[in-house]
Amino acid sequence: MKPAPFEYHAPESLPEALALLSELGDEAKVLAGGQSLIPVLALRLTVFANLVDIGRIAELAGIERRNGSLRIGATTTEAAVGADAQVASSVPLLARATPLIGHFQIRNRGTLGGSIAHADPAAEYPAVALTLDATMEVASPGGRREIAAGDFFDGLWSTTMAPDEMLTAVRFPVWGGRCGFGVEEFARRHGDFAMAGATVALEVDEADKVKRCAIGLIGLGSTPLRAGGAESAAVGSSAREIDAAEIGRRAVDGLESVPADLHGSASYRRRVGAEMVSRAWAAASKEACGE
Amino acid sequence: MSERSVRMTVNGEVRQASVEPRLTLADFLREKCHLTGTHLGCEHGVCGACTVMVDGAAVRSCLAFAVQADGAEVTTIEGIAHPDGELSAVQAAFRDCHGLQCGFCTPGFVVSVTAFLRDNPGPSDEEVLDALSGNLCRCTGYQGIIRAVHQAAGTLREAAGA
Ligand SMILES: Cc1cc2nc3c(=O)[nH]c(=O)nc-3n(C[C@H](O)[C@H](O)[C@H](O)COP(=O)(O)OP(=O)(O)OC[C@H]3O[C@@H](n4cnc5c(N)ncnc54)[C@H](O)[C@@H]3O)c2cc1C
Ligand code: FES
Ligand code: FES
């Protein structure tokens, strides 16, 4: 339970961190809150000769409203996200997903960027980012670029960032109009990663017809997923007439790589997933219609 | 691998040592500061026995390296009682309510609950359960611990009102 020896680097600026990462290459790993990385190091599931701690880079933390989106710096802690009034009012889905992450002691150190870069399919923030079509801001010594959430998660714990790239911030679009949001998940013990879960964002017009919606699936594949078929089926229908259970069934229809382990079979998880979508949809729809 | 010098304030006292980067904050406190009240159960973030406060925030000391806490202010279970040795409201409530049996988990619970009640002095039943969910106890069955949190919350509110 003790990590193997490593060299520790604590750069105080982003360029310094990026230079270190490109110079050290495969031998180096970013250390943010450490709440996923340190357990993996302690269990010696992986070994790195160098850790680059990004926790002392001031410019990477903070929450800022920019035009139509809320920009959250990568090292902003999950606790800070959960306590922020702007997050609660402009990206309610993110605020509501936060208390479902682990325990408060974990959220005090775990970071938004770490959770999204870690790309666990059962984690809350990656699913919220995908549901809201967030934009990932990444940087390397070669420059900066943006990656749409839809192009970011490409496999179990894997993203389309290049090895010398770092996630610097995530921009979450702010939904206006008559909106509602829901997040639901099921875990065997409070604070555990969910066995299955769902995130829903929904906007209705004056006649309560669904104008746009997004359904995210947690723990039902090797990445967070969107239930595109169920989304397009709902758009244009009256939110008050949509059967939430039917949306749930549709959302898990055709899922191909639902995980299975001793905690639950794929078919069990699929059914739990359908129920979570149904509940999240019902909550979001109720909120959007102002009931 | 090269050692690094770290310096932090632990329970009000400045502590300095040269450490391997891989030394966790928990091992730093236990082995370099000889503060063995911080217990290690799982060493991968699940049990909560190692909880300490870093700059006021309750965190797992097994999931932080001592080098990351360089410059920080740390409070361990040894720093929770009043300077004259009188138990804190949370500690006294754990004793009164049988919130401990073997005591292995207790430092983590007491530190967690101390931080929790500071931030949320009037918690609902549900909030108390949520706050306790990050600490495991193999002995008590939790009922005494839950009562202790409510009792401590009452004592602290009274003290604040007085
Ligand atoms: C007991 C326990 C329960 C938990 N429960 C949950 C849960 O229910 N839901 C959940 O979502 N999470 C859970 N977590 C994980 C927690 O949310 C982590 O904090 C988070 O997943 C990773 O964030 P971090 O800042 O700690 O990252 P680290 O652990 O420091 O890093 C994680 C990975 O991301 C990389 N990385 C970090 N930041 C960046 C960056 N800016 N750019 C590029 N790469 C980066 C690291 O190199 C590493 O590979 C739990 C953790 C524990 C210990
Ligand atoms: S020893 Fe740190 S959480 Fe178990
Ligand atoms: S009192 Fe023994 S583990 Fe909690």
Short mmCIF file of C-alpha atoms and ligand atoms in Angstrom, two decimals:
data_model
loop_
_atom_site.label_atom_id
_atom_site.label_comp_id
_atom_site.label_asym_id
_atom_site.label_seq_id
_atom_site.Cartn_x
_atom_site.Cartn_y
_atom_site.Cartn_z
CA MET A 1 0.00 0.00 0.00
CA LYS A 2 2.96 2.36 -0.46
CA PRO A 3 3.57 3.96 -3.85
CA ALA A 4 6.86 3.19 -5.60
CA PRO A 5 9.43 6.00 -5.47
CA PHE A 6 9.00 8.91 -7.87
CA GLU A 7 10.45 12.32 -8.53
CA TYR A 8 8.11 15.18 -7.54
CA HIS A 9 7.71 18.39 -9.51
CA ALA A 10 5.62 21.33 -8.36
CA PRO A 11 5.61 23.92 -11.16
CA GLU A 12 4.01 27.26 -10.36
CA SER A 13 3.05 28.23 -13.90
CA LEU A 14 1.32 26.50 -16.77
CA PRO A 15 4.19 26.89 -19.29
CA GLU A 16 6.56 25.35 -16.73
CA ALA A 17 4.20 22.40 -16.22
CA LEU A 18 3.75 21.87 -19.95
CA ALA A 19 7.49 21.99 -20.57
CA LEU A 20 8.05 19.38 -17.84
CA LEU A 21 5.38 17.09 -19.25
CA SER A 22 6.76 17.19 -22.75
CA GLU A 23 10.35 16.79 -21.59
CA LEU A 24 9.58 13.82 -19.32
CA GLY A 25 7.18 12.17 -21.79
CA ASP A 26 5.80 8.75 -20.82
CA GLU A 27 7.71 8.84 -17.54
CA ALA A 28 5.50 11.59 -16.13
CA LYS A 29 1.94 11.86 -14.93
CA VAL A 30 -0.10 14.87 -13.87
CA LEU A 31 -1.07 14.91 -10.19
CA ALA A 32 -4.15 17.02 -9.43
CA GLY A 33 -6.26 16.16 -6.37
CA GLY A 34 -4.75 12.69 -6.26
CA GLN A 35 -8.05 11.08 -5.27
CA SER A 36 -7.92 8.68 -8.21
CA LEU A 37 -4.20 8.66 -8.95
CA ILE A 38 -2.84 8.06 -5.44
CA PRO A 39 -4.97 4.92 -4.80
CA VAL A 40 -3.77 3.54 -8.12
CA LEU A 41 -0.15 4.31 -7.18
CA ALA A 42 -0.60 2.93 -3.66
CA LEU A 43 -1.95 -0.34 -5.03
CA ARG A 44 0.93 -0.30 -7.53
CA LEU A 45 -1.45 -0.81 -10.41
CA THR A 46 0.77 1.68 -12.19
CA VAL A 47 4.16 3.29 -11.66
CA PHE A 48 5.46 6.66 -12.83
CA ALA A 49 8.99 7.94 -12.40
CA ASN A 50 7.74 11.55 -12.20
CA LEU A 51 4.65 13.25 -10.88
CA VAL A 52 3.90 16.79 -11.96
CA ASP A 53 1.72 18.39 -9.26
CA ILE A 54 -0.46 21.06 -10.90
CA GLY A 55 -2.04 22.10 -7.60
CA ARG A 56 0.20 25.13 -7.16
CA ILE A 57 -0.60 26.73 -10.52
CA ALA A 58 -2.90 29.58 -9.55
CA GLU A 59 -4.25 30.25 -13.05
CA LEU A 60 -5.75 26.75 -13.28
CA ALA A 61 -8.29 27.25 -10.48
CA GLY A 62 -11.41 29.36 -10.54
CA ILE A 63 -14.91 29.77 -11.89
CA GLU A 64 -15.82 32.53 -14.33
CA ARG A 65 -18.89 33.42 -16.42
CA ARG A 66 -17.93 34.13 -20.04
CA ASN A 67 -20.76 35.07 -22.39
CA GLY A 68 -22.97 32.02 -22.72
CA SER A 69 -20.87 29.65 -20.69
CA LEU A 70 -19.36 29.01 -17.31
CA ARG A 71 -15.64 28.34 -17.44
CA ILE A 72 -14.23 26.21 -14.65
CA GLY A 73 -10.47 25.86 -14.21
CA ALA A 74 -9.16 22.30 -14.14
CA THR A 75 -7.86 22.34 -10.57
CA THR A 76 -11.04 23.81 -9.06
CA THR A 77 -12.01 21.32 -6.38
CA GLU A 78 -15.25 19.41 -6.51
CA ALA A 79 -16.08 21.02 -3.15
CA ALA A 80 -15.61 24.51 -4.64
CA VAL A 81 -17.83 23.60 -7.60
CA GLY A 82 -20.48 22.28 -5.23
CA ALA A 83 -20.45 25.41 -3.07
CA ASP A 84 -20.40 27.99 -5.88
CA ALA A 85 -23.52 30.13 -6.30
CA GLN A 86 -22.85 30.75 -10.01
CA VAL A 87 -22.60 27.03 -10.70
CA ALA A 88 -25.87 26.46 -8.86
CA SER A 89 -27.70 29.14 -10.83
CA SER A 90 -26.17 28.78 -14.29
CA VAL A 91 -25.21 25.09 -14.55
CA PRO A 92 -27.61 23.42 -12.09
CA LEU A 93 -26.91 19.94 -13.42
CA LEU A 94 -23.25 20.23 -12.40
CA ALA A 95 -24.19 21.52 -8.95
CA ARG A 96 -26.71 18.73 -8.40
CA ALA A 97 -24.29 16.02 -9.53
CA THR A 98 -21.55 17.15 -7.14
CA PRO A 99 -22.89 15.75 -3.83
CA LEU A 100 -23.09 12.33 -5.52
CA ILE A 101 -19.29 12.22 -5.89
CA GLY A 102 -17.70 10.12 -3.15
CA HIS A 103 -17.75 11.84 0.24
CA PHE A 104 -17.09 15.42 1.33
CA GLN A 105 -13.52 14.57 2.30
CA ILE A 106 -12.88 13.30 -1.25
CA ARG A 107 -14.51 16.38 -2.81
CA ASN A 108 -12.30 18.65 -0.71
CA ARG A 109 -9.30 17.49 -2.76
CA GLY A 110 -10.67 15.95 -5.96
CA THR A 111 -10.75 18.37 -8.87
CA LEU A 112 -13.15 18.91 -11.76
CA GLY A 113 -10.34 18.58 -14.30
CA GLY A 114 -9.00 15.44 -12.63
CA SER A 115 -12.38 13.78 -12.70
CA ILE A 116 -12.94 14.62 -16.37
CA ALA A 117 -9.38 13.74 -17.44
CA HIS A 118 -9.61 10.47 -15.53
CA ALA A 119 -12.68 9.67 -17.69
CA ASP A 120 -14.27 7.03 -15.53
CA PRO A 121 -17.51 5.92 -17.23
CA ALA A 122 -19.21 5.70 -13.82
CA ALA A 123 -18.15 9.20 -12.72
CA GLU A 124 -20.58 12.11 -12.57
CA TYR A 125 -18.65 15.03 -14.11
CA PRO A 126 -17.71 13.31 -17.38
CA ALA A 127 -21.40 12.47 -17.91
CA VAL A 128 -22.49 16.03 -17.08
CA ALA A 129 -19.87 17.44 -19.49
CA LEU A 130 -21.11 15.13 -22.24
CA THR A 131 -24.77 15.87 -21.54
CA LEU A 132 -24.30 19.63 -21.68
CA ASP A 133 -21.93 19.52 -24.70
CA ALA A 134 -19.15 21.14 -22.68
CA THR A 135 -15.92 22.26 -24.32
CA MET A 136 -12.57 21.03 -23.02
CA GLU A 137 -9.72 23.52 -23.15
CA VAL A 138 -6.39 21.72 -23.46
CA ALA A 139 -2.85 22.99 -23.72
CA SER A 140 0.53 21.59 -24.76
CA PRO A 141 3.88 23.26 -25.40
CA GLY A 142 2.69 23.52 -29.02
CA GLY A 143 -0.31 25.67 -28.13
CA ARG A 144 -3.92 25.48 -27.04
CA ARG A 145 -6.90 23.75 -28.59
CA GLU A 146 -10.48 22.90 -27.73
CA ILE A 147 -12.11 19.49 -27.78
CA ALA A 148 -15.88 19.04 -27.77
CA ALA A 149 -17.05 16.71 -24.99
CA GLY A 150 -18.51 14.44 -27.67
CA ASP A 151 -15.01 13.89 -29.09
CA PHE A 152 -13.17 13.73 -25.76
CA PHE A 153 -13.97 10.37 -24.14
CA ASP A 154 -12.66 7.54 -26.27
CA GLY A 155 -12.53 4.48 -24.04
CA LEU A 156 -12.26 3.25 -20.48
CA TRP A 157 -10.20 5.86 -18.54
CA SER A 158 -9.02 7.21 -21.85
CA THR A 159 -9.41 10.51 -23.68
CA THR A 160 -8.35 12.02 -27.00
CA MET A 161 -5.85 14.35 -25.31
CA ALA A 162 -2.32 13.73 -26.56
CA PRO A 163 0.21 12.55 -23.95
CA ASP A 164 1.82 16.00 -23.77
CA GLU A 165 -1.53 17.78 -23.44
CA MET A 166 -3.14 18.95 -20.25
CA LEU A 167 -6.73 19.85 -19.51
CA THR A 168 -6.72 23.47 -18.37
CA ALA A 169 -10.44 24.31 -18.12
CA VAL A 170 -13.91 23.13 -19.06
CA ARG A 171 -16.59 25.44 -20.44
CA PHE A 172 -20.17 24.47 -19.64
CA PRO A 173 -22.88 26.09 -21.77
CA VAL A 174 -25.50 27.95 -19.74
CA TRP A 175 -29.00 26.87 -20.72
CA GLY A 176 -31.57 29.66 -20.74
CA GLY A 177 -35.33 29.55 -21.20
CA ARG A 178 -37.73 27.11 -19.60
CA CYS A 179 -35.27 24.43 -18.53
CA GLY A 180 -35.16 21.53 -16.17
CA PHE A 181 -32.36 19.24 -15.05
CA GLY A 182 -32.18 15.89 -13.32
CA VAL A 183 -29.47 13.53 -12.13
CA GLU A 184 -30.20 10.14 -10.60
CA GLU A 185 -27.99 7.22 -9.81
CA PHE A 186 -27.96 3.98 -7.91
CA ALA A 187 -25.01 2.80 -5.83
CA ARG A 188 -24.93 0.00 -3.28
CA ARG A 189 -23.35 2.22 -0.67
CA HIS A 190 -23.69 5.97 -0.40
CA GLY A 191 -20.69 7.62 -2.05
CA ASP A 192 -19.64 4.66 -4.16
CA PHE A 193 -19.31 4.94 -7.89
CA ALA A 194 -22.77 4.36 -9.35
CA MET A 195 -23.79 1.00 -10.79
CA ALA A 196 -25.88 2.99 -13.24
CA GLY A 197 -27.08 6.56 -13.46
CA ALA A 198 -28.47 9.24 -15.72
CA THR A 199 -28.30 12.97 -16.31
CA VAL A 200 -31.04 14.86 -18.12
CA ALA A 201 -31.23 18.43 -19.43
CA LEU A 202 -34.46 19.57 -21.00
CA GLU A 203 -35.90 22.78 -22.47
CA VAL A 204 -39.58 23.28 -23.33
CA ASP A 205 -41.32 26.02 -25.34
CA GLU A 206 -44.32 28.09 -24.15
CA ALA A 207 -46.63 25.22 -25.04
CA ASP A 208 -44.55 22.75 -22.97
CA LYS A 209 -43.27 21.02 -26.10
CA VAL A 210 -39.72 19.67 -25.80
CA LYS A 211 -37.46 22.12 -27.68
CA ARG A 212 -34.21 20.35 -26.94
CA CYS A 213 -33.05 17.68 -24.55
CA ALA A 214 -29.96 15.70 -23.65
CA ILE A 215 -29.75 12.38 -21.83
CA GLY A 216 -26.44 11.20 -20.39
CA LEU A 217 -25.78 7.66 -19.17
CA ILE A 218 -23.46 6.88 -16.26
CA GLY A 219 -21.76 3.49 -15.84
CA LEU A 220 -23.45 1.86 -18.82
CA GLY A 221 -20.49 1.57 -21.19
CA SER A 222 -16.76 2.05 -21.39
CA THR A 223 -17.28 5.83 -21.59
CA PRO A 224 -20.08 8.12 -20.49
CA LEU A 225 -22.78 7.93 -23.19
CA ARG A 226 -25.58 9.97 -24.73
CA ALA A 227 -28.93 8.35 -25.47
CA GLY A 228 -29.33 10.00 -28.88
CA GLY A 229 -32.26 7.89 -30.02
CA ALA A 230 -34.35 8.65 -26.96
CA GLU A 231 -33.44 12.35 -27.24
CA SER A 232 -34.62 12.72 -30.83
CA ALA A 233 -37.78 10.77 -30.11
CA ALA A 234 -38.69 13.26 -27.38
CA VAL A 235 -38.01 16.52 -29.25
CA GLY A 236 -41.24 18.10 -30.49
CA SER A 237 -43.52 16.11 -28.18
CA SER A 238 -45.45 17.62 -25.34
CA ALA A 239 -43.41 17.23 -22.17
CA ARG A 240 -46.57 16.64 -20.16
CA GLU A 241 -47.56 13.69 -22.32
CA ILE A 242 -44.22 11.94 -22.57
CA ASP A 243 -44.04 8.69 -20.62
CA ALA A 244 -40.81 8.89 -18.62
CA ALA A 245 -40.59 5.11 -18.29
CA GLU A 246 -40.74 4.79 -22.08
CA ILE A 247 -37.87 7.32 -22.41
CA GLY A 248 -35.92 5.21 -19.93
CA ARG A 249 -36.48 1.99 -21.90
CA ARG A 250 -35.52 3.70 -25.15
CA ALA A 251 -32.39 5.21 -23.65
CA VAL A 252 -30.88 1.82 -22.79
CA ASP A 253 -32.09 0.14 -25.97
CA GLY A 254 -29.23 -1.15 -28.06
CA LEU A 255 -26.46 -0.39 -25.55
CA GLU A 256 -23.62 -2.67 -26.50
CA SER A 257 -20.94 -2.70 -23.84
CA VAL A 258 -22.80 -2.52 -20.53
CA PRO A 259 -20.32 -3.58 -17.83
CA ALA A 260 -20.93 -6.72 -15.80
CA ASP A 261 -19.19 -7.79 -12.60
CA LEU A 262 -19.97 -9.44 -9.30
CA HIS A 263 -22.09 -6.43 -8.28
CA GLY A 264 -24.50 -6.83 -11.17
CA SER A 265 -25.02 -8.37 -14.59
CA ALA A 266 -25.30 -6.28 -17.73
CA SER A 267 -29.02 -6.91 -17.91
CA TYR A 268 -29.50 -5.77 -14.30
CA ARG A 269 -27.50 -2.61 -14.91
CA ARG A 270 -29.47 -1.91 -18.07
CA ARG A 271 -32.75 -2.11 -16.13
CA VAL A 272 -31.40 0.07 -13.33
CA GLY A 273 -30.19 2.51 -16.00
CA ALA A 274 -33.65 2.68 -17.58
CA GLU A 275 -35.18 3.50 -14.21
CA MET A 276 -32.57 6.18 -13.48
CA VAL A 277 -33.25 7.83 -16.86
CA SER A 278 -36.95 7.69 -16.17
CA ARG A 279 -36.59 9.38 -12.77
CA ALA A 280 -34.14 12.01 -14.00
CA TRP A 281 -36.39 12.75 -16.97
CA ALA A 282 -39.47 13.08 -14.77
CA ALA A 283 -37.67 15.50 -12.45
CA ALA A 284 -36.27 17.59 -15.31
CA SER A 285 -39.59 17.72 -17.12
CA LYS A 286 -41.45 18.78 -13.99
CA GLU A 287 -38.97 21.56 -13.39
CA ALA A 288 -39.02 22.76 -17.01
CA CYS A 289 -42.82 22.90 -17.10
CA GLY A 290 -42.82 24.80 -13.81
CA GLU A 291 -44.93 22.22 -11.99
CA MET B 1 14.93 9.45 -5.69
CA SER B 2 15.77 12.78 -4.20
CA GLU B 3 14.32 13.79 -0.89
CA ARG B 4 12.60 17.12 -0.46
CA SER B 5 12.33 19.34 2.51
CA VAL B 6 8.80 20.01 3.75
CA ARG B 7 7.61 22.38 6.38
CA MET B 8 4.08 22.59 7.72
CA THR B 9 2.25 23.61 10.85
CA VAL B 10 0.78 20.63 12.66
CA ASN B 11 -1.58 21.42 15.54
CA GLY B 12 0.01 24.84 15.84
CA GLU B 13 3.59 23.59 15.88
CA VAL B 14 5.98 24.01 12.94
CA ARG B 15 7.30 20.67 11.69
CA GLN B 16 10.05 20.32 9.18
CA ALA B 17 11.60 17.20 7.68
CA SER B 18 13.34 15.87 4.64
CA VAL B 19 11.10 13.28 3.03
CA GLU B 20 10.79 11.04 0.03
CA PRO B 21 8.09 12.42 -2.27
CA ARG B 22 6.17 9.16 -1.99
CA LEU B 23 5.71 9.56 1.78
CA THR B 24 2.02 10.12 2.38
CA LEU B 25 0.83 12.85 4.70
CA ALA B 26 -0.48 10.08 6.99
CA ASP B 27 2.95 8.47 7.26
CA PHE B 28 4.57 11.88 7.71
CA LEU B 29 2.30 12.58 10.68
CA ARG B 30 2.77 9.14 12.20
CA GLU B 31 6.44 8.52 11.52
CA LYS B 32 8.05 11.97 11.35
CA CYS B 33 5.81 13.80 13.84
CA HIS B 34 5.09 10.75 16.02
CA LEU B 35 1.42 11.67 16.02
CA THR B 36 0.00 8.18 15.86
CA GLY B 37 -3.59 9.20 16.52
CA THR B 38 -4.10 9.38 12.76
CA HIS B 39 -4.93 5.77 11.92
CA LEU B 40 -4.46 3.91 8.67
CA GLY B 41 -7.06 1.35 7.71
CA CYS B 42 -7.24 0.89 3.99
CA GLU B 43 -4.61 3.30 2.63
CA HIS B 44 -6.63 3.92 -0.50
CA GLY B 45 -9.26 6.42 0.48
CA VAL B 46 -12.19 4.23 1.47
CA CYS B 47 -12.30 3.90 5.27
CA GLY B 48 -11.76 7.47 6.50
CA ALA B 49 -9.66 6.45 9.54
CA CYS B 50 -6.82 8.73 8.38
CA THR B 51 -8.93 11.91 8.07
CA VAL B 52 -7.14 15.13 9.11
CA MET B 53 -7.74 18.79 8.33
CA VAL B 54 -5.49 20.51 5.82
CA ASP B 55 -6.01 24.27 5.83
CA GLY B 56 -9.32 23.60 7.55
CA ALA B 57 -10.65 21.06 5.06
CA ALA B 58 -11.18 17.45 6.17
CA VAL B 59 -9.21 15.20 3.82
CA ARG B 60 -7.80 11.69 3.60
CA SER B 61 -4.18 11.87 4.75
CA CYS B 62 -3.49 8.58 2.94
CA LEU B 63 -4.46 10.26 -0.35
CA ALA B 64 -2.06 13.18 -0.13
CA PHE B 65 1.71 13.25 -0.20
CA ALA B 66 3.52 15.16 2.52
CA VAL B 67 5.20 17.24 -0.19
CA GLN B 68 1.76 18.43 -1.34
CA ALA B 69 1.07 19.75 2.16
CA ASP B 70 4.25 21.84 2.19
CA GLY B 71 3.29 25.19 3.71
CA ALA B 72 -0.10 23.97 4.92
CA GLU B 73 -1.72 24.08 8.29
CA VAL B 74 -2.67 20.60 9.48
CA THR B 75 -4.91 19.59 12.36
CA THR B 76 -4.91 15.99 13.55
CA ILE B 77 -6.94 14.29 16.26
CA GLU B 78 -4.21 15.34 18.74
CA GLY B 79 -5.13 18.97 18.02
CA ILE B 80 -8.88 18.66 18.59
CA ALA B 81 -9.15 18.82 22.39
CA HIS B 82 -8.85 22.15 24.21
CA PRO B 83 -5.27 23.11 25.14
CA ASP B 84 -5.93 22.25 28.81
CA GLY B 85 -6.90 18.72 27.81
CA GLU B 86 -10.65 19.18 28.12
CA LEU B 87 -12.42 17.18 25.43
CA SER B 88 -14.00 19.08 22.56
CA ALA B 89 -17.79 19.00 22.25
CA VAL B 90 -17.53 16.35 19.54
CA GLN B 91 -15.15 14.17 21.56
CA ALA B 92 -17.29 14.48 24.70
CA ALA B 93 -20.40 13.55 22.74
CA PHE B 94 -18.72 10.44 21.30
CA ARG B 95 -17.89 9.37 24.85
CA ASP B 96 -21.35 10.12 26.23
CA CYS B 97 -23.20 8.40 23.40
CA HIS B 98 -21.01 5.31 23.11
CA GLY B 99 -19.86 6.49 19.71
CA LEU B 100 -16.82 4.25 19.97
CA GLN B 101 -15.85 0.77 21.03
CA CYS B 102 -12.36 -0.28 19.89
CA GLY B 103 -11.60 3.30 18.89
CA PHE B 104 -9.74 2.53 15.70
CA CYS B 105 -12.08 4.55 13.49
CA THR B 106 -12.67 7.29 16.07
CA PRO B 107 -9.96 9.81 15.11
CA GLY B 108 -11.27 9.89 11.55
CA PHE B 109 -14.86 10.29 12.70
CA VAL B 110 -14.05 13.01 15.21
CA VAL B 111 -12.01 15.06 12.71
CA SER B 112 -14.65 14.63 9.99
CA VAL B 113 -17.52 15.54 12.32
CA THR B 114 -15.62 18.53 13.72
CA ALA B 115 -15.19 19.96 10.21
CA PHE B 116 -18.74 19.07 9.23
CA LEU B 117 -20.40 20.78 12.21
CA ARG B 118 -18.25 23.88 11.77
CA ASP B 119 -19.65 24.23 8.22
CA ASN B 120 -23.16 23.02 9.00
CA PRO B 121 -24.08 23.74 12.63
CA GLY B 122 -27.72 22.67 12.29
CA PRO B 123 -27.70 19.53 10.15
CA SER B 124 -30.80 17.47 9.34
CA ASP B 125 -30.82 13.72 10.05
CA GLU B 126 -30.18 13.07 6.39
CA GLU B 127 -27.25 15.49 6.23
CA VAL B 128 -25.68 13.76 9.24
CA LEU B 129 -25.91 10.36 7.54
CA ASP B 130 -24.48 11.82 4.36
CA ALA B 131 -21.57 13.38 6.25
CA LEU B 132 -20.80 10.13 8.07
CA SER B 133 -20.86 8.05 4.90
CA GLY B 134 -17.15 8.56 4.27
CA ASN B 135 -16.07 6.88 7.51
CA LEU B 136 -16.34 3.18 8.27
CA CYS B 137 -16.76 1.69 11.73
CA ARG B 138 -16.65 -2.05 12.24
CA CYS B 139 -17.79 -2.03 15.88
CA THR B 140 -20.54 0.33 16.87
CA GLY B 141 -23.24 -0.17 14.29
CA TYR B 142 -23.17 3.64 13.88
CA GLN B 143 -26.21 4.44 16.04
CA GLY B 144 -24.12 5.82 18.89
CA ILE B 145 -22.06 7.85 16.42
CA ILE B 146 -25.19 9.37 14.87
CA ARG B 147 -26.49 10.31 18.33
CA ALA B 148 -23.11 11.80 19.17
CA VAL B 149 -23.21 14.07 16.13
CA HIS B 150 -26.63 15.39 17.08
CA GLN B 151 -25.60 15.88 20.69
CA ALA B 152 -22.40 17.69 19.70
CA ALA B 153 -24.35 19.90 17.28
CA GLY B 154 -26.65 20.89 20.16
CA THR B 155 -23.76 21.60 22.53
CA LEU B 156 -21.94 23.69 19.93
CA ARG B 157 -25.07 25.67 19.08
CA GLU B 158 -25.70 26.38 22.75
CA ALA B 159 -22.09 27.48 23.22
CA ALA B 160 -22.34 29.75 20.18
CA GLY B 161 -25.61 31.24 21.44
CA ALA B 162 -24.26 31.79 24.94
C1 LIG C 1 -13.35 6.68 -1.78
C2 LIG C 1 -13.50 7.40 -3.09
C3 LIG C 1 -14.75 7.50 -3.67
C4 LIG C 1 -14.91 8.18 -4.87
N1 LIG C 1 -16.15 8.24 -5.42
C5 LIG C 1 -16.33 8.89 -6.59
C6 LIG C 1 -17.63 8.99 -7.19
O1 LIG C 1 -18.62 8.49 -6.66
N2 LIG C 1 -17.73 9.65 -8.37
C7 LIG C 1 -16.65 10.22 -8.99
O2 LIG C 1 -16.81 10.82 -10.05
N3 LIG C 1 -15.43 10.15 -8.45
C8 LIG C 1 -15.24 9.49 -7.27
N4 LIG C 1 -13.97 9.42 -6.75
C9 LIG C 1 -12.85 10.00 -7.52
C10 LIG C 1 -12.69 11.47 -7.29
O3 LIG C 1 -13.78 12.22 -7.79
C11 LIG C 1 -11.41 11.98 -7.95
O4 LIG C 1 -11.08 13.14 -7.28
C12 LIG C 1 -11.44 12.32 -9.40
O5 LIG C 1 -11.92 11.28 -10.17
C13 LIG C 1 -10.04 12.65 -9.91
O6 LIG C 1 -9.73 13.94 -9.61
P1 LIG C 1 -8.34 14.31 -8.92
O7 LIG C 1 -8.25 15.77 -8.99
O8 LIG C 1 -8.27 13.68 -7.60
O9 LIG C 1 -7.31 13.71 -9.97
P2 LIG C 1 -6.00 12.83 -9.78
O10 LIG C 1 -6.28 11.64 -8.98
O11 LIG C 1 -4.89 13.70 -9.35
O12 LIG C 1 -5.78 12.44 -11.31
C14 LIG C 1 -6.62 11.50 -11.96
C15 LIG C 1 -6.10 11.26 -13.38
O13 LIG C 1 -6.33 12.39 -14.21
C16 LIG C 1 -5.11 12.94 -14.69
N5 LIG C 1 -5.26 14.40 -14.61
C17 LIG C 1 -5.67 15.11 -13.52
N6 LIG C 1 -5.79 16.41 -13.83
C18 LIG C 1 -5.45 16.52 -15.13
C19 LIG C 1 -5.38 17.63 -16.03
N7 LIG C 1 -5.71 18.86 -15.64
N8 LIG C 1 -4.98 17.39 -17.30
C20 LIG C 1 -4.67 16.14 -17.71
N9 LIG C 1 -4.71 15.06 -16.91
C21 LIG C 1 -5.10 15.25 -15.64
C22 LIG C 1 -4.03 12.37 -13.80
O14 LIG C 1 -2.81 12.30 -14.49
C23 LIG C 1 -4.60 11.02 -13.45
O15 LIG C 1 -4.36 10.12 -14.48
C24 LIG C 1 -13.78 8.76 -5.53
C25 LIG C 1 -12.52 8.66 -4.95
C26 LIG C 1 -12.35 7.98 -3.75
C27 LIG C 1 -10.99 7.86 -3.16
S1 FES C 2 -6.56 4.85 5.50
FE1 FES C 2 -7.05 6.65 4.43
S2 FES C 2 -9.09 6.33 3.92
FE2 FES C 2 -8.55 4.40 4.77
S1 FES C 3 -15.09 1.68 17.18
FE1 FES C 3 -14.06 -0.04 16.37
S2 FES C 3 -14.04 0.44 14.26
FE2 FES C 3 -15.28 1.98 15.04
#
